[in-house]
PDB file of C-alpha atoms in Angstrom:
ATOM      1  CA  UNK N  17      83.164  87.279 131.846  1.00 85.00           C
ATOM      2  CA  UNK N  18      83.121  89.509 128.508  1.00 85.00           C
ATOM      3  CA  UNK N  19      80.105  86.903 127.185  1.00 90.00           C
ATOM      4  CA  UNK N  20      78.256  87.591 130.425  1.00 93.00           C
ATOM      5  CA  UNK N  21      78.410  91.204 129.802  1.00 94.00           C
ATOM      6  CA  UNK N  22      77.299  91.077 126.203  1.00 94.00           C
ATOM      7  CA  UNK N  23      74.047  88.649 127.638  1.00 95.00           C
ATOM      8  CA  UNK N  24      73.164  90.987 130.141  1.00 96.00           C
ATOM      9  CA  UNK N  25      72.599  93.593 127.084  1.00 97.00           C
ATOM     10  CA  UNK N  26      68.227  93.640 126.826  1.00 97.00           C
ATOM     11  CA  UNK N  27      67.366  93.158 123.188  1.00 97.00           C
ATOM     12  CA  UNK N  28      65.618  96.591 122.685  1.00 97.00           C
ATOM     13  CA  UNK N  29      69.314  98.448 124.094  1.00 97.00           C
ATOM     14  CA  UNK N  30      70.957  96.384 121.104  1.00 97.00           C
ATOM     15  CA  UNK N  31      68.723  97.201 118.711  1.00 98.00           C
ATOM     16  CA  UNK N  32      68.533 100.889 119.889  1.00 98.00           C
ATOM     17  CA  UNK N  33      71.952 101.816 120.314  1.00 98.00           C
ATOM     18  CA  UNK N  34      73.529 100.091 116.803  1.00 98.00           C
ATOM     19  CA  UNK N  35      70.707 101.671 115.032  1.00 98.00           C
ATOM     20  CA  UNK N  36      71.946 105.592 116.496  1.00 98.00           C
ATOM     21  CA  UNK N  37      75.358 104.201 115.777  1.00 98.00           C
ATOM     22  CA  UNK N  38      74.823 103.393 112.208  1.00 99.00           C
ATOM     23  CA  UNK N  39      73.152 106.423 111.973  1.00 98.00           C
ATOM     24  CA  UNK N  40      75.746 108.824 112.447  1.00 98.00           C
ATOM     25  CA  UNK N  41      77.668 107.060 109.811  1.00 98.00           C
ATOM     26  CA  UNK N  42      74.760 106.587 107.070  1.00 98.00           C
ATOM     27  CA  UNK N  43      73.785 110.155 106.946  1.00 98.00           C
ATOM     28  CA  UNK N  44      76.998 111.229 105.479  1.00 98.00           C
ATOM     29  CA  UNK N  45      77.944 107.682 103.368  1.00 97.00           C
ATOM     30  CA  UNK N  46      77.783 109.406 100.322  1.00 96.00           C
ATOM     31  CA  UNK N  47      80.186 112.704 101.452  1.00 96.00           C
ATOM     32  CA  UNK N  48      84.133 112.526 101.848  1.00 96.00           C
ATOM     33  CA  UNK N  49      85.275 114.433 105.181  1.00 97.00           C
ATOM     34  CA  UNK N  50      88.510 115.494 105.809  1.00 97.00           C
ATOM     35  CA  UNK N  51      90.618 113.373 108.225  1.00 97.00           C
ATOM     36  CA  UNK N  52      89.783 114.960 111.434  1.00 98.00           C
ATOM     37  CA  UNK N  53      85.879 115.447 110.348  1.00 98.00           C
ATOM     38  CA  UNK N  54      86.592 111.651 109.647  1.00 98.00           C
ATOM     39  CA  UNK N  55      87.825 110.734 113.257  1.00 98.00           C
ATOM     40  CA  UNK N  56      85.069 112.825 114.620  1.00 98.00           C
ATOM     41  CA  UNK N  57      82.393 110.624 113.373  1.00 98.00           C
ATOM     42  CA  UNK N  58      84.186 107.321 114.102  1.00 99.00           C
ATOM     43  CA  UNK N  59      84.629 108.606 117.519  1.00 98.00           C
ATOM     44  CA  UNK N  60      81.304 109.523 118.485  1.00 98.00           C
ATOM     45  CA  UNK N  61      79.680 106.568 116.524  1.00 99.00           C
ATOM     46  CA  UNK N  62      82.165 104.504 118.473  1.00 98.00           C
ATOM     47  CA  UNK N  63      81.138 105.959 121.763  1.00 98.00           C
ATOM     48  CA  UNK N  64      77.462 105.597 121.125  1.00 98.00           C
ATOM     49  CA  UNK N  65      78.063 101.383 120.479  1.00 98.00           C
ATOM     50  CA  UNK N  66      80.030 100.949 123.425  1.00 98.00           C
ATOM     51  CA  UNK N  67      77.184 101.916 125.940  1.00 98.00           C
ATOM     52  CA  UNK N  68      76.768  98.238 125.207  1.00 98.00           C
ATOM     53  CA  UNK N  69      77.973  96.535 128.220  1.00 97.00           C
ATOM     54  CA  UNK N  70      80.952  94.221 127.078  1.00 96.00           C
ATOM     55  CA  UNK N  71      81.549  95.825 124.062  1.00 98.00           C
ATOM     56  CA  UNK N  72      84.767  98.190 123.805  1.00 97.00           C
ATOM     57  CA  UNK N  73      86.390  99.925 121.092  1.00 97.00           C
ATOM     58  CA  UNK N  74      87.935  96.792 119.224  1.00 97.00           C
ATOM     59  CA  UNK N  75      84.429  95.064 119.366  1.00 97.00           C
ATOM     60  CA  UNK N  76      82.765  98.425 118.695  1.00 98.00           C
ATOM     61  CA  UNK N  77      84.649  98.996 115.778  1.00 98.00           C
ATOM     62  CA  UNK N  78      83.764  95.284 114.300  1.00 98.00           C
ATOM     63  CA  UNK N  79      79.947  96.270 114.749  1.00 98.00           C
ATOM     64  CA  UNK N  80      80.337  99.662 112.436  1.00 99.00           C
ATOM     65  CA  UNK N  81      82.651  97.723 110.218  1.00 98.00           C
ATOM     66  CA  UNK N  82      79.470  95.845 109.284  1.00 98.00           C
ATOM     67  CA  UNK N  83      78.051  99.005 107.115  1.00 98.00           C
ATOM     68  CA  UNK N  84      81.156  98.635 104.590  1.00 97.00           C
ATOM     69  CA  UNK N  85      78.417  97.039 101.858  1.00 96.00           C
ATOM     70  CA  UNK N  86      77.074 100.332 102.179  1.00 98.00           C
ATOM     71  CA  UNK N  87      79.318 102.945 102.405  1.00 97.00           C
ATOM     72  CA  UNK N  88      83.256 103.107 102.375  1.00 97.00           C
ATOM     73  CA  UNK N  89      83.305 105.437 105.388  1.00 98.00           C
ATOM     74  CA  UNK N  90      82.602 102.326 107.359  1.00 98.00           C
ATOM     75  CA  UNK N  91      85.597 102.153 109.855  1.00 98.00           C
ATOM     76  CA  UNK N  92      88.089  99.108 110.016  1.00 98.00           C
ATOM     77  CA  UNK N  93      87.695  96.354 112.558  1.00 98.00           C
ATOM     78  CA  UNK N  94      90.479  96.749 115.497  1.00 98.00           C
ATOM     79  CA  UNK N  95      92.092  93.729 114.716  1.00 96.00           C
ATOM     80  CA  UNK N  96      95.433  92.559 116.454  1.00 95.00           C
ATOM     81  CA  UNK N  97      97.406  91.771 113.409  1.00 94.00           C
ATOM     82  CA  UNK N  98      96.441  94.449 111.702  1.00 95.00           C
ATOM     83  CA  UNK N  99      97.060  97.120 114.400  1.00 95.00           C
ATOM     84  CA  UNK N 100     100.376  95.587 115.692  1.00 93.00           C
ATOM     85  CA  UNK N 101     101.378  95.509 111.683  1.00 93.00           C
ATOM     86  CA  UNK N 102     101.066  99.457 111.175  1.00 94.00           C
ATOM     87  CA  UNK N 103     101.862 100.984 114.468  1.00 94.00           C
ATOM     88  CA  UNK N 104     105.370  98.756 114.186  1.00 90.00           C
ATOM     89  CA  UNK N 105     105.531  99.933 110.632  1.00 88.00           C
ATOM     90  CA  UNK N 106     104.381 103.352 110.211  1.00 87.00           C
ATOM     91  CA  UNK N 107     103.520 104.790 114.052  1.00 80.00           C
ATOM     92  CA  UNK N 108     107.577 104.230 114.898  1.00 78.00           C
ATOM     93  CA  UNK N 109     106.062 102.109 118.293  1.00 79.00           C
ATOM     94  CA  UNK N 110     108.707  99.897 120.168  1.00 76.00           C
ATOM     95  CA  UNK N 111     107.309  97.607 122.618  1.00 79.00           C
ATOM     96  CA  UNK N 112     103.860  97.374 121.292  1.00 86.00           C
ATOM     97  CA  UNK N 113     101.835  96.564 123.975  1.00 90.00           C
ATOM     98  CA  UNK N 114      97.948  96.851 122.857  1.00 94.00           C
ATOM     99  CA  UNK N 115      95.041  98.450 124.881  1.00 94.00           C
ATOM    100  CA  UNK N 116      92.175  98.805 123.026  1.00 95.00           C
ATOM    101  CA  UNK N 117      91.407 101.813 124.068  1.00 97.00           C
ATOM    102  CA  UNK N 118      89.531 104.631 122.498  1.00 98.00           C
ATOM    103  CA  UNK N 119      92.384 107.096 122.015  1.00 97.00           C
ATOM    104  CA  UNK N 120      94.664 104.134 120.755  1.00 96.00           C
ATOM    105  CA  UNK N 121      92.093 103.085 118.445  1.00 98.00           C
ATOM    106  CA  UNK N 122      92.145 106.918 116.997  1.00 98.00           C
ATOM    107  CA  UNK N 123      95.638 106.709 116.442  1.00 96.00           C
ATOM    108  CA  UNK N 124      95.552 103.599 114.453  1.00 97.00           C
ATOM    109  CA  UNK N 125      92.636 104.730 112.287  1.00 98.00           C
ATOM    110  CA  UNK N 126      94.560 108.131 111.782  1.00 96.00           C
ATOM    111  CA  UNK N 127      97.307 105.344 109.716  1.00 96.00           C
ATOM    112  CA  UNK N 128      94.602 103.637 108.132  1.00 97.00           C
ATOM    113  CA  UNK N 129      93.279 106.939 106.940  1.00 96.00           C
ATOM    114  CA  UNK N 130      96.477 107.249 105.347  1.00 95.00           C
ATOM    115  CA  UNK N 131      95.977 104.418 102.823  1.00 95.00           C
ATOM    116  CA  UNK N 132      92.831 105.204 102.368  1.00 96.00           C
ATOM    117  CA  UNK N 133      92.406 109.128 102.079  1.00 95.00           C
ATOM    118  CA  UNK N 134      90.210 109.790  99.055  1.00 96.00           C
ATOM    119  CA  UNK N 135      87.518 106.468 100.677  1.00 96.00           C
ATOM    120  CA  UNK N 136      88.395 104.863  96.897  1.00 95.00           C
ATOM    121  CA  UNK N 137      88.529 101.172  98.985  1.00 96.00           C
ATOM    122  CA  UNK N 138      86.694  99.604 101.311  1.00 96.00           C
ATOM    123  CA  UNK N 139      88.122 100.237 104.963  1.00 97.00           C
ATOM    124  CA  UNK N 140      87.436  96.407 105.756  1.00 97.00           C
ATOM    125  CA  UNK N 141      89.560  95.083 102.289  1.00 97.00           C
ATOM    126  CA  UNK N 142      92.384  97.000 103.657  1.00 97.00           C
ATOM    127  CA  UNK N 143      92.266  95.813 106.988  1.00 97.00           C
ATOM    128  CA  UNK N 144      92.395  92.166 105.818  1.00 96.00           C
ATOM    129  CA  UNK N 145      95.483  92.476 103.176  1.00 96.00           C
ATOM    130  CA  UNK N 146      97.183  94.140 106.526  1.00 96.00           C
ATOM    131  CA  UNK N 147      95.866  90.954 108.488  1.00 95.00           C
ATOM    132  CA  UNK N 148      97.199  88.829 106.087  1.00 94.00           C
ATOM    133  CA  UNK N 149     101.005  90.115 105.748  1.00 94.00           C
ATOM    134  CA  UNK N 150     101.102  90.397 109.394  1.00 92.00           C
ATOM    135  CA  UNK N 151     100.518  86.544 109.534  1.00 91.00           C
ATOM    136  CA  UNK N 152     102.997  85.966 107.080  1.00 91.00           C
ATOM    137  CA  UNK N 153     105.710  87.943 109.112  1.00 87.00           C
ATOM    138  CA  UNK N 154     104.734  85.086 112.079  1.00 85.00           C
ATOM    139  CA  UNK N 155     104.479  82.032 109.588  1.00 86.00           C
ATOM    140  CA  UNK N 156     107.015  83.076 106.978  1.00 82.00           C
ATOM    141  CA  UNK N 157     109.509  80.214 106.417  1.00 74.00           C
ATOM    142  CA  UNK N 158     113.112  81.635 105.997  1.00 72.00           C
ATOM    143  CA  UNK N 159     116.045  80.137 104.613  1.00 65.00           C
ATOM    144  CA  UNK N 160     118.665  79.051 107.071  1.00 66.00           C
ATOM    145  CA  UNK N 161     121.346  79.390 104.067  1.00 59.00           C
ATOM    146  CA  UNK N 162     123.177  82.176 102.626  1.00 64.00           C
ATOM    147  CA  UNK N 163     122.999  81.587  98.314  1.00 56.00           C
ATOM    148  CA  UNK N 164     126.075  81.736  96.518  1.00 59.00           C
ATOM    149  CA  UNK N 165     124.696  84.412  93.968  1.00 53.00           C
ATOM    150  CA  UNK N 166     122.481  87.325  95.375  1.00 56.00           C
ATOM    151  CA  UNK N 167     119.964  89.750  92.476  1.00 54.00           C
ATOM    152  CA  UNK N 168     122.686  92.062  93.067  1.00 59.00           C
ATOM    153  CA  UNK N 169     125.536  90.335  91.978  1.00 55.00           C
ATOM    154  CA  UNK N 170     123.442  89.060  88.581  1.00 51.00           C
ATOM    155  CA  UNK N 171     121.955  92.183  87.523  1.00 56.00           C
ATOM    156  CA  UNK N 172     119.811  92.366  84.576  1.00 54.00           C
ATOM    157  CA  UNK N 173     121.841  89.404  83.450  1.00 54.00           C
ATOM    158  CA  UNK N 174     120.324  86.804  81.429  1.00 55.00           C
ATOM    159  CA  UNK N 175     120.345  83.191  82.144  1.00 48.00           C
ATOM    160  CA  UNK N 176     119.185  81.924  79.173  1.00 54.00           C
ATOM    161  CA  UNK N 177     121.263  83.445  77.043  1.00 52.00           C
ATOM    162  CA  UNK N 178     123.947  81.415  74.486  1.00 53.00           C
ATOM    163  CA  UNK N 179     126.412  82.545  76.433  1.00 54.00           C
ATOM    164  CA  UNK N 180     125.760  81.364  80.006  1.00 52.00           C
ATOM    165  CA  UNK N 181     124.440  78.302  78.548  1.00 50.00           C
ATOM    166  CA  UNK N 182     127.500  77.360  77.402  1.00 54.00           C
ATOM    167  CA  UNK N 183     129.334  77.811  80.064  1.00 54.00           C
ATOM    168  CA  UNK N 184     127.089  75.175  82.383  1.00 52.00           C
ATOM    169  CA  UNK N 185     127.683  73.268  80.372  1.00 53.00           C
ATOM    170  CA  UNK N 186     131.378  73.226  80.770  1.00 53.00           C
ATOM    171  CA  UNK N 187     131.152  71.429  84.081  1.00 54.00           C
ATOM    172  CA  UNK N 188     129.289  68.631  82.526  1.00 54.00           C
ATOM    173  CA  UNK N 189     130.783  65.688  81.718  1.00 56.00           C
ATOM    174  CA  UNK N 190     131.644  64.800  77.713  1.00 57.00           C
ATOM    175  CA  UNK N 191     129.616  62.530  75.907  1.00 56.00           C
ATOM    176  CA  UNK N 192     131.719  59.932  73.747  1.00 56.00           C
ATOM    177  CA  UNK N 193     130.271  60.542  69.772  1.00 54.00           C
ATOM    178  CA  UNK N 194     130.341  58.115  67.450  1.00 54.00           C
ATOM    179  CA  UNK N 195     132.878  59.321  65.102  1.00 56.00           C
ATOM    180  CA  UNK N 196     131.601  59.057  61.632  1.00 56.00           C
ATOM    181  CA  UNK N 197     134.077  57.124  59.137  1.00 57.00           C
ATOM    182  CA  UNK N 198     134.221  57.358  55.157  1.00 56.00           C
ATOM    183  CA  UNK N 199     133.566  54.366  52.738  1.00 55.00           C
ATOM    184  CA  UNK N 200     137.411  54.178  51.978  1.00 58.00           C
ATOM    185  CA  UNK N 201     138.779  53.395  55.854  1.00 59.00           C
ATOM    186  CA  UNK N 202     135.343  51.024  56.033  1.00 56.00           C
ATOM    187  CA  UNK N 203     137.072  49.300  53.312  1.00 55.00           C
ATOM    188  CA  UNK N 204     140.639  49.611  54.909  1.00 54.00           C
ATOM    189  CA  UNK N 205     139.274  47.476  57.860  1.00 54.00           C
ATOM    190  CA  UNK N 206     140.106  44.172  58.676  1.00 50.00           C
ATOM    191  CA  UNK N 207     136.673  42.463  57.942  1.00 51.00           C
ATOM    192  CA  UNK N 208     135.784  39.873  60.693  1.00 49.00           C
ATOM    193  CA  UNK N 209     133.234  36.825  60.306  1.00 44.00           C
ATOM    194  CA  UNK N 210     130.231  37.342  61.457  1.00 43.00           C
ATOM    195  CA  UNK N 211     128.771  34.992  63.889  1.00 46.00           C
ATOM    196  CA  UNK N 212     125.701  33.635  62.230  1.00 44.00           C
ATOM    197  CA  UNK N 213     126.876  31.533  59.501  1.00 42.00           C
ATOM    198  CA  UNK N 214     123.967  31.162  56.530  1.00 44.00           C
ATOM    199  CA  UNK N 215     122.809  27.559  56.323  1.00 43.00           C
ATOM    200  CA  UNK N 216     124.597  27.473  52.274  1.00 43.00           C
ATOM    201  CA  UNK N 217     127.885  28.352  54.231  1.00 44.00           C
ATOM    202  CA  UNK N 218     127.396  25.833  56.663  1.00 43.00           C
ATOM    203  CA  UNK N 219     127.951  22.798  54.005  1.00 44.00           C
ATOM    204  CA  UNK N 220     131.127  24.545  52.695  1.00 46.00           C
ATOM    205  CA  UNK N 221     133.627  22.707  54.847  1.00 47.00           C
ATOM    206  CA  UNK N 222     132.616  19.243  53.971  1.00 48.00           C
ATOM    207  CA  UNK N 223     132.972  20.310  50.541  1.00 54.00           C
ATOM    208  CA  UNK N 224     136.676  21.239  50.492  1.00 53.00           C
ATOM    209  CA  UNK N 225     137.360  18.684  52.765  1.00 59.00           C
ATOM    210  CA  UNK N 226     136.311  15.886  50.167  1.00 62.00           C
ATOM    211  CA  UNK N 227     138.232  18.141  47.408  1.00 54.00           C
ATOM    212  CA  UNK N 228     141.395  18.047  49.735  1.00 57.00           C
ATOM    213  CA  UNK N 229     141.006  14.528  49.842  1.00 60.00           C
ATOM    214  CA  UNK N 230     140.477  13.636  46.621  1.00 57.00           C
ATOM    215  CA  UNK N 231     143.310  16.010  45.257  1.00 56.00           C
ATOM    216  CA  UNK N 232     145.622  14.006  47.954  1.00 58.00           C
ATOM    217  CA  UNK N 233     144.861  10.627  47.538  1.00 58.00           C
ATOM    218  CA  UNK N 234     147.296   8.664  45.618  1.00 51.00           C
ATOM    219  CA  UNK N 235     146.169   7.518  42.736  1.00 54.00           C
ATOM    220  CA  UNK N 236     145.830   3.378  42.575  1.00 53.00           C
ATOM    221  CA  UNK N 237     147.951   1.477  40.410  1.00 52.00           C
ATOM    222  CA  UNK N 238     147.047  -0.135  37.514  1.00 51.00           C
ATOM    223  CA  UNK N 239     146.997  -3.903  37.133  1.00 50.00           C
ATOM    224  CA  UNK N 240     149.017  -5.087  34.251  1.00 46.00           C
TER     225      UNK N 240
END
């Protein structure tokens, strides 16, 4: 339905109307009114667009938002996020129920105007850092756990410090250390044989073997 509307604008009412639109804005870009001289141009610049069939004040407002490469009067677009972010906020509303109406949209740019007083930023940058925390209020993942230690409860309290280091590492369980032994209990200890025997040690058994033999065997007897 709305895209029927906005095709059954002719191409010279487009043309005609944004250009008086833009207009009102343009020939004060480089001034910086007061709020309600503010809201007095964004109103009747907002009226002027919305002669457009199918275009209201949320649409209205993205069409004048266009002129923020050339001035920062340029009013915010209407967005959802970004008007259900400050009315909840900073307009005290309960039961937010959005009607994109003219007056409504007057009230929300009287908050804008807010954050924006002195026209240092651009009305559209704002809009679209609101935009974006609204969407992380809907996709923000929270923790379904309660931590055992809140920033309260630690302070200004440094974890890398000697002292808590130490005590993590209390919990931890002890490495054995090799303990380190002098030359004279070395020398105290029984000495065991190693394993590999050298090939000069290998022969050394046959060799006292034939000794012991020799040393036992009974010597022959003479013949007379």
């Amino acid at each position: 339905m709305l895209r029927k509307l906005i095709n059954d604008n002719e191409e010279q009412d487009v043309i005609y109307i944004t250009k008086y639109a833009f207009k009102i804005i343009l020939d004060v870009k480089d001034t910086k009114p007061n709020k309600d001289d503010y809201k007095k141009l964004i109103r009747e610049a907002l009226i002027t667009v919305t002669a457009l069939k199918g275009v209201g004040p949320a649409t209205g407002s993205l069409i004048l938002s266009l002129l923020n490469k050339i001035t920062n009067l340029a009013p915010p677009f209407y967005s959802d996020e970004a008007a259900e972010y400050l009315f909840v906020k900073y307009g005290n509303v309960e039961n937010l129920k959005l009607r994109y109406s003219l007056p409504e949209y007057m009230k929300w740019l009287d908050l804008m105007w807010n954050l924006n007083s002195d026209f240092k930023y651009d009305f559209t940058d704002i809009e679209n850092g609101i935009w974006a925390l609204k969407l992380n209020e809907y996709y923000e993942i929270k923790p379904d756990f309660n931590l055992p230690v809140t920033t309260e409860d630690v302070g200004d309290k440094n974890f890398n410090s000697e002292e808590e280091t130490k005590k993590d590492t209390t919990d931890e369980p002890k490495k054995e250390t090799k303990k380190e032994t002098s030359k004279e209990e070395e020398d105290k200890k029984p000495r065991t044989r190693s394993k590999r025997v050298k090939k000069e040690d290998a022969d050394e058994p046959e060799q006292t073997e034939e000794v012991i033999d020799k040393l036992l065997k009974k010597p022959k007897k003479s013949k007379k």
